[in-house]
CSV table of C-alpha atoms and ligand atoms in Angstrom, one decimal:
chain,number,residue,atom,x,y,z
A,1,MET,CA,132.6,87.4,78.9
A,2,ASN,CA,129.3,85.8,77.9
A,3,LYS,CA,127.6,87.4,81.5
A,4,LYS,CA,124.9,89.4,80.6
A,5,ARG,CA,125.1,93.2,81.5
A,6,VAL,CA,123.0,94.9,83.5
A,7,LEU,CA,123.3,98.6,84.2
A,8,ILE,CA,121.7,99.6,87.5
A,9,THR,CA,120.8,103.8,88.0
A,10,GLY,CA,120.6,104.6,91.6
A,11,GLY,CA,123.0,101.5,91.7
A,12,ALA,CA,124.4,102.9,95.4
A,13,GLY,CA,120.8,103.4,96.9
A,14,PHE,CA,118.8,101.6,99.0
A,15,LEU,CA,117.2,99.4,96.2
A,16,GLY,CA,119.8,99.8,93.8
A,17,SER,CA,122.4,98.3,95.9
A,18,HIS,CA,120.0,95.3,96.6
A,19,LEU,CA,119.4,94.9,93.2
A,20,CYS,CA,123.4,95.2,92.6
A,21,ASP,CA,123.5,92.3,95.0
A,22,ARG,CA,120.7,90.0,93.5
A,23,PHE,CA,122.3,90.4,90.0
A,24,LEU,CA,125.4,89.4,90.9
A,25,LYS,CA,124.1,86.1,92.6
A,26,GLU,CA,122.2,85.2,89.5
A,27,GLY,CA,125.5,85.8,88.1
A,28,TYR,CA,125.5,89.0,85.7
A,29,TYR,CA,128.0,91.2,85.1
A,30,VAL,CA,126.6,94.6,87.3
A,31,ILE,CA,127.5,98.2,86.1
A,32,ALA,CA,126.4,100.7,88.9
A,33,MET,CA,125.8,104.2,88.4
A,34,ASP,CA,125.3,107.1,90.8
A,35,ASN,CA,125.5,110.5,91.4
A,36,LEU,CA,125.5,109.7,95.2
A,37,ILE,CA,122.9,112.5,96.1
A,38,THR,CA,121.1,110.7,98.2
A,39,GLY,CA,123.0,106.9,97.6
A,40,ASN,CA,125.8,106.2,99.4
A,41,ILE,CA,129.1,104.3,98.4
A,42,LYS,CA,129.0,102.6,101.2
A,43,ASN,CA,125.8,100.3,100.1
A,44,ILE,CA,128.2,99.0,97.6
A,45,GLU,CA,131.6,98.7,99.1
A,46,HIS,CA,131.5,95.2,99.4
A,47,LEU,CA,131.0,94.7,95.7
A,48,MET,CA,134.2,97.4,94.4
A,49,HIS,CA,137.0,94.4,94.6
A,50,ARG,CA,134.8,91.9,92.3
A,51,ASP,CA,135.1,91.4,88.6
A,52,ASP,CA,131.8,91.2,87.9
A,53,PHE,CA,131.1,94.8,89.0
A,54,GLU,CA,131.8,97.9,88.3
A,55,TYR,CA,130.5,101.6,89.5
A,56,PHE,CA,130.8,104.7,88.0
A,57,HIS,CA,129.9,108.4,89.6
A,58,GLY,CA,127.4,109.8,87.2
A,59,ASP,CA,124.2,112.0,86.8
A,60,VAL,CA,121.8,110.0,84.7
A,61,SER,CA,119.9,113.0,83.8
A,62,ASN,CA,123.0,114.2,81.8
A,63,TYR,CA,124.0,112.4,78.5
A,64,VAL,CA,124.9,108.5,79.4
A,65,HIS,CA,127.8,106.9,77.8
A,66,VAL,CA,128.2,103.1,78.6
A,67,PRO,CA,130.8,101.1,76.7
A,68,GLY,CA,130.2,97.7,75.5
A,69,LYS,CA,126.8,95.4,75.0
A,70,LEU,CA,124.6,95.8,77.6
A,71,ASP,CA,121.1,93.6,78.1
A,72,TYR,CA,119.4,95.0,80.9
A,73,ILE,CA,118.3,98.7,82.3
A,74,LEU,CA,117.0,99.2,85.6
A,75,HIS,CA,116.2,103.1,86.1
A,76,PHE,CA,116.5,103.6,90.1
A,77,ALA,CA,117.8,106.6,90.2
A,78,SER,CA,115.9,109.3,91.8
A,79,PRO,CA,115.2,110.9,95.4
A,80,ALA,CA,112.4,108.9,96.9
A,81,SER,CA,111.5,110.4,99.9
A,82,PRO,CA,109.4,113.4,100.6
A,83,ILE,CA,111.6,115.7,102.3
A,84,ASP,CA,114.4,114.5,99.8
A,85,TYR,CA,112.5,115.5,96.7
A,86,LEU,CA,111.5,118.6,98.2
A,87,LYS,CA,115.0,119.5,99.0
A,88,MET,CA,115.5,119.1,95.6
A,89,PRO,CA,112.4,119.7,93.3
A,90,ILE,CA,114.6,120.0,90.2
A,91,GLN,CA,116.6,117.4,90.6
A,92,THR,CA,113.6,115.4,91.2
A,93,LEU,CA,111.8,116.0,88.4
A,94,LYS,CA,114.9,115.8,86.0
A,95,VAL,CA,115.7,112.2,86.6
A,96,GLY,CA,112.1,110.9,86.0
A,97,SER,CA,112.2,112.7,82.9
A,98,LEU,CA,115.3,113.3,80.9
A,99,GLY,CA,117.0,110.7,83.4
A,100,THR,CA,114.4,107.8,81.9
A,101,HIS,CA,114.5,109.6,78.5
A,102,ASN,CA,118.2,108.8,78.4
A,103,CYS,CA,117.6,105.3,79.5
A,104,LEU,CA,115.0,104.7,76.8
A,105,GLY,CA,117.5,106.0,74.4
A,106,LEU,CA,120.2,103.9,75.9
A,107,ALA,CA,118.2,100.7,75.8
A,108,ARG,CA,117.4,101.2,72.4
A,109,ALA,CA,120.8,101.9,71.0
A,110,LYS,CA,121.8,98.8,72.9
A,111,GLY,CA,118.9,96.6,72.2
A,112,ALA,CA,118.3,96.0,76.2
A,113,ARG,CA,115.4,95.5,77.9
A,114,ILE,CA,114.4,98.0,80.2
A,115,LEU,CA,113.0,98.0,83.6
A,116,VAL,CA,112.1,101.3,85.3
A,117,ALA,CA,110.9,101.9,88.6
A,118,SER,CA,107.4,103.5,89.3
A,119,THR,CA,105.4,103.9,92.5
A,120,SER,CA,102.6,103.9,94.2
A,121,GLU,CA,102.8,107.9,94.4
A,122,VAL,CA,101.1,107.7,90.7
A,123,TYR,CA,97.7,107.0,92.6
A,124,GLY,CA,98.5,110.1,94.7
A,125,ASP,CA,95.8,110.4,97.3
A,126,PRO,CA,94.0,107.7,96.2
A,127,THR,CA,89.7,107.5,95.9
A,128,VAL,CA,90.0,103.8,94.9
A,129,HIS,CA,91.3,101.6,97.7
A,130,PRO,CA,92.8,99.2,97.2
A,131,GLN,CA,94.8,100.4,94.2
A,132,ASP,CA,95.1,98.3,91.2
A,133,GLU,CA,97.0,99.5,88.3
A,134,SER,CA,93.7,100.3,86.2
A,135,TYR,CA,93.2,103.3,88.6
A,136,TRP,CA,94.2,106.8,87.3
A,137,GLY,CA,95.4,108.1,90.1
A,138,ASN,CA,94.4,111.3,92.0
A,139,VAL,CA,97.2,113.7,91.6
A,140,ASN,CA,97.9,117.3,92.9
A,141,PRO,CA,100.6,118.6,90.0
A,142,ILE,CA,101.3,121.8,91.6
A,143,GLY,CA,101.4,120.3,95.3
A,144,PRO,CA,105.1,119.8,97.4
A,145,ARG,CA,104.8,115.8,96.1
A,146,GLY,CA,103.7,116.7,92.7
A,147,VAL,CA,107.7,116.8,91.5
A,148,TYR,CA,108.2,113.3,92.2
A,149,ASP,CA,104.8,112.2,91.5
A,150,GLU,CA,104.3,113.7,87.9
A,151,ALA,CA,107.9,113.1,86.9
A,152,LYS,CA,107.1,109.3,88.1
A,153,ARG,CA,104.0,109.5,85.8
A,154,PHE,CA,105.5,111.4,83.0
A,155,GLN,CA,108.3,108.3,83.2
A,156,GLU,CA,105.7,105.5,82.7
A,157,ALA,CA,103.9,107.7,79.7
A,158,ILE,CA,107.5,107.8,78.0
A,159,THR,CA,108.5,104.4,78.7
A,160,MET,CA,105.0,103.2,77.2
A,161,ALA,CA,105.6,105.4,74.1
A,162,TYR,CA,109.1,103.7,73.6
A,163,HIS,CA,107.1,100.2,73.7
A,164,THR,CA,104.6,101.3,71.4
A,165,TYR,CA,106.5,103.1,68.7
A,166,HIS,CA,109.8,102.2,69.2
A,167,LYS,CA,108.9,98.4,70.0
A,168,LEU,CA,111.3,98.4,73.2
A,169,GLU,CA,111.1,95.7,75.4
A,170,THR,CA,110.1,97.6,78.8
A,171,ARG,CA,109.1,96.9,82.1
A,172,ILE,CA,107.1,99.0,84.6
A,173,VAL,CA,107.1,98.7,88.7
A,174,ARG,CA,104.8,100.5,90.6
A,175,ILE,CA,106.7,100.1,94.6
A,176,PHE,CA,104.9,100.6,97.3
A,177,ASN,CA,106.5,101.7,100.6
A,178,THR,CA,109.3,99.7,101.0
A,179,TYR,CA,111.5,99.3,103.9
A,180,GLY,CA,114.8,97.2,105.1
A,181,PRO,CA,118.6,97.7,105.5
A,182,ARG,CA,120.8,100.6,103.7
A,183,MET,CA,117.3,102.6,104.2
A,184,ARG,CA,119.3,106.2,105.7
A,185,LEU,CA,118.2,106.8,109.3
A,186,ASN,CA,117.7,110.6,108.1
A,187,ASP,CA,115.6,110.0,105.3
A,188,GLY,CA,112.6,111.2,106.6
A,189,ARG,CA,110.6,108.6,106.1
A,190,ALA,CA,108.2,107.0,108.7
A,191,LEU,CA,110.0,103.9,109.8
A,192,PRO,CA,113.6,105.2,109.8
A,193,ALA,CA,111.9,108.4,111.7
A,194,PHE,CA,110.5,106.1,114.1
A,195,LEU,CA,113.5,103.6,114.7
A,196,GLY,CA,116.0,106.3,114.8
A,197,GLN,CA,113.6,108.4,117.2
A,198,ALA,CA,113.4,105.6,119.4
A,199,LEU,CA,116.8,104.2,119.5
A,200,ARG,CA,118.1,107.8,120.2
A,201,GLY,CA,115.5,108.2,123.3
A,202,GLU,CA,113.4,110.8,121.5
A,203,ASP,CA,109.6,110.8,121.2
A,204,LEU,CA,108.0,109.3,118.0
A,205,THR,CA,106.4,111.8,115.6
A,206,VAL,CA,103.5,110.9,114.1
A,207,PHE,CA,102.3,113.5,111.5
A,208,GLY,CA,98.3,114.0,111.9
A,209,ASP,CA,96.4,112.0,114.1
A,210,GLY,CA,98.0,109.2,112.9
A,211,SER,CA,95.0,107.5,110.8
A,212,GLN,CA,96.7,107.2,107.5
A,213,THR,CA,97.6,103.9,106.6
A,214,ARG,CA,100.2,102.4,104.7
A,215,SER,CA,101.4,99.2,103.7
A,216,PHE,CA,105.4,98.5,103.9
A,217,CYS,CA,106.8,96.1,102.3
A,218,PHE,CA,110.3,94.5,103.2
A,219,MET,CA,113.2,95.0,100.7
A,220,ASP,CA,113.7,91.1,100.2
A,221,ASP,CA,110.5,90.6,98.8
A,222,LEU,CA,110.3,94.0,96.4
A,223,ILE,CA,113.8,92.9,94.9
A,224,GLU,CA,112.3,89.2,94.4
A,225,GLY,CA,109.1,90.6,92.3
A,226,ILE,CA,111.4,93.2,90.5
A,227,TYR,CA,113.4,90.5,89.3
A,228,ARG,CA,110.7,88.2,88.1
A,229,LEU,CA,108.9,91.2,86.4
A,230,LEU,CA,112.4,91.9,84.3
A,231,LEU,CA,111.9,88.3,83.1
A,232,SER,CA,108.3,88.0,82.4
A,233,ASP,CA,107.1,89.3,79.2
A,234,TYR,CA,104.6,92.0,80.6
A,235,PRO,CA,105.3,95.4,79.9
A,236,TYR,CA,102.2,97.1,81.7
A,237,PRO,CA,102.4,98.5,85.0
A,238,VAL,CA,102.3,95.8,88.0
A,239,ASN,CA,102.1,96.7,91.5
A,240,ILE,CA,104.9,95.4,93.7
A,241,GLY,CA,104.0,95.7,97.6
A,242,ASN,CA,102.8,94.0,100.7
A,243,PRO,CA,98.8,94.3,101.5
A,244,ASP,CA,99.3,93.9,105.2
A,245,GLU,CA,98.1,97.6,105.8
A,246,ILE,CA,98.3,99.4,109.0
A,247,SER,CA,97.7,103.2,110.5
A,248,ILE,CA,100.9,105.3,110.8
A,249,LYS,CA,99.8,105.8,115.1
A,250,GLU,CA,99.6,101.9,115.3
A,251,PHE,CA,102.9,101.6,113.3
A,252,ALA,CA,104.6,103.8,115.9
A,253,GLU,CA,103.0,101.8,118.8
A,254,GLU,CA,104.5,98.8,116.8
A,255,ILE,CA,108.1,100.4,117.2
A,256,ILE,CA,107.8,101.2,120.5
A,257,LYS,CA,107.2,97.6,121.6
A,258,LEU,CA,110.0,96.2,119.0
A,259,THR,CA,112.3,98.6,120.3
A,260,ASN,CA,111.4,98.1,123.9
A,261,SER,CA,111.6,101.9,124.4
A,262,ASN,CA,109.6,104.1,127.2
A,263,GLN,CA,109.1,106.7,124.3
A,264,LYS,CA,105.6,108.6,123.8
A,265,ILE,CA,103.7,109.5,120.4
A,266,ILE,CA,104.0,113.1,119.8
A,267,TYR,CA,101.8,114.6,117.4
A,268,LYS,CA,102.8,117.1,114.2
A,269,PRO,CA,100.9,118.8,111.5
A,270,LEU,CA,100.0,116.6,108.6
A,271,PRO,CA,102.5,117.6,105.9
A,272,GLN,CA,99.9,118.7,102.7
A,273,ASP,CA,98.8,116.4,100.0
A,274,ASP,CA,99.8,113.3,102.6
A,275,PRO,CA,97.8,110.2,101.3
A,276,MET,CA,95.2,108.8,103.8
A,277,GLN,CA,95.7,105.3,102.5
A,278,ARG,CA,97.5,103.2,100.3
A,279,GLN,CA,97.3,99.6,99.9
A,280,PRO,CA,98.5,97.7,96.7
A,281,ASN,CA,95.9,95.2,95.0
A,282,ILE,CA,98.6,92.5,93.9
A,283,THR,CA,96.4,90.0,92.0
A,284,LYS,CA,98.3,91.1,88.7
A,285,ALA,CA,101.7,90.4,90.3
A,286,LYS,CA,100.5,87.0,91.9
A,287,GLU,CA,99.0,86.0,88.5
A,288,ILE,CA,101.4,87.4,85.9
A,289,LEU,CA,104.7,87.0,88.0
A,290,GLY,CA,103.5,84.1,90.8
A,291,TRP,CA,104.4,86.3,93.2
A,292,GLU,CA,103.8,87.3,97.0
A,293,PRO,CA,105.3,89.3,99.8
A,294,LYS,CA,106.8,86.5,102.2
A,295,ILE,CA,108.2,88.6,104.9
A,296,SER,CA,106.0,89.7,107.6
A,297,ARG,CA,106.5,92.9,109.0
A,298,GLU,CA,107.5,91.5,112.6
A,299,GLU,CA,110.5,89.9,111.0
A,300,GLY,CA,111.4,92.5,108.6
A,301,LEU,CA,111.3,95.2,111.5
A,302,LYS,CA,113.5,92.6,113.7
A,303,ILE,CA,116.0,93.0,110.5
A,304,THR,CA,115.8,96.7,109.9
A,305,TYR,CA,116.1,97.6,113.7
A,306,GLU,CA,119.1,95.4,113.8
A,307,TYR,CA,120.6,96.9,110.7
A,308,PHE,CA,120.0,100.6,112.3
A,309,LYS,CA,121.2,99.7,115.6
A,310,SER,CA,124.6,99.0,113.8
A,311,GLN,CA,124.6,102.4,112.2
A,312,LEU,CA,124.5,103.9,115.1
B,401,UDP,N1,105.2,110.3,109.1
B,401,UDP,C1,104.9,110.5,110.5
B,401,UDP,N2,106.0,110.5,111.0
B,401,UDP,C2,107.3,110.9,110.4
B,401,UDP,C3,107.4,110.7,109.3
B,401,UDP,C4,106.3,110.5,108.5
B,401,UDP,O1,103.9,110.2,111.2
B,401,UDP,O2,108.2,111.4,111.2
B,401,UDP,C5,103.9,110.1,107.9
B,401,UDP,C6,103.5,110.5,106.8
B,401,UDP,O3,102.7,111.8,106.8
B,401,UDP,C7,103.0,109.6,105.9
B,401,UDP,C8,103.3,108.2,106.7
B,401,UDP,O4,103.9,108.3,108.2
B,401,UDP,O5,101.5,110.0,106.3
B,401,UDP,C9,104.5,107.4,105.5
B,401,UDP,O6,105.4,108.9,105.3
B,401,UDP,P1,106.9,108.2,104.3
B,401,UDP,O7,107.6,109.7,104.3
B,401,UDP,O8,107.1,106.7,105.3
B,401,UDP,O9,106.1,107.8,103.1
B,401,UDP,P2,105.0,108.1,101.8
B,401,UDP,O10,104.3,109.6,102.7
B,401,UDP,O11,105.5,108.6,100.5
B,401,UDP,O12,103.9,106.9,101.8
């Protein structure tokens, strides 16, 4: 009865479901909400029998009603891969804007602290490298990625406005590329695409010449960073990601090696506005949260590979 209660939107998604696990482990009462457009009930099936967990089907872009007290809200609902938000541009814009507004209103009504999931996409195709939190970004508002990037930028703006105007306790995490079990094999992102292709015996599709870079963080590290940020007293955006940067071509080669497959790399056109480089500067996370990633890409990829094998 005295447990702290946390609402997790997108609770059946890749990150949302891992957050459910983590908060239950820490002794919280967890309420997961999802409309399952990209989430999967299988990700939280193992929690359904628990009396400290509940799930309800709902769309946070509409009015949200949650009975009882709430101590924390984590807003993680959103399509999060380029092909998903291209398929669902309006829903992506709505969940980042209206969905965030609803969560902020709910947090205010309940006197809860809220953490919103922002993204390295607020930096767009960055002209500053590595990216630190003071960089304003380079985003094309009307390009194909604009629906996600601008929704998340609006999310940050309205979250700060609730903080300054309503004195709401708010936290903003800027999440860089993250991977791990419970990603969807068909979500179109580089890692599931490459692992899926290797497992099916298909060639790996690298977009462009593969010289664009990303920095991949294993989800356990990310969840730890988010947990620490929520419990900190820092209201401004904090990058959470792994600074270990790699080109997409080298990444595809790593996956061919890991999966022991004889597949080749084939090259496809680079999608419009695809960022050329991305690497988090995590000085702030280190200083404020005492956080840095601990799991190497080699280790994390092995775990993720085993997961995808079990899914096929
Ligand atoms: N990418 C690729 N082949 C694929 C899927 C993605 O070469 O089958 C590239 C994509 O163009 C981008 C990088 O891999 O440069 C990371 O893409 P992802 O969709 O994983 O994430 P984001 O672009 O949002 O960082």
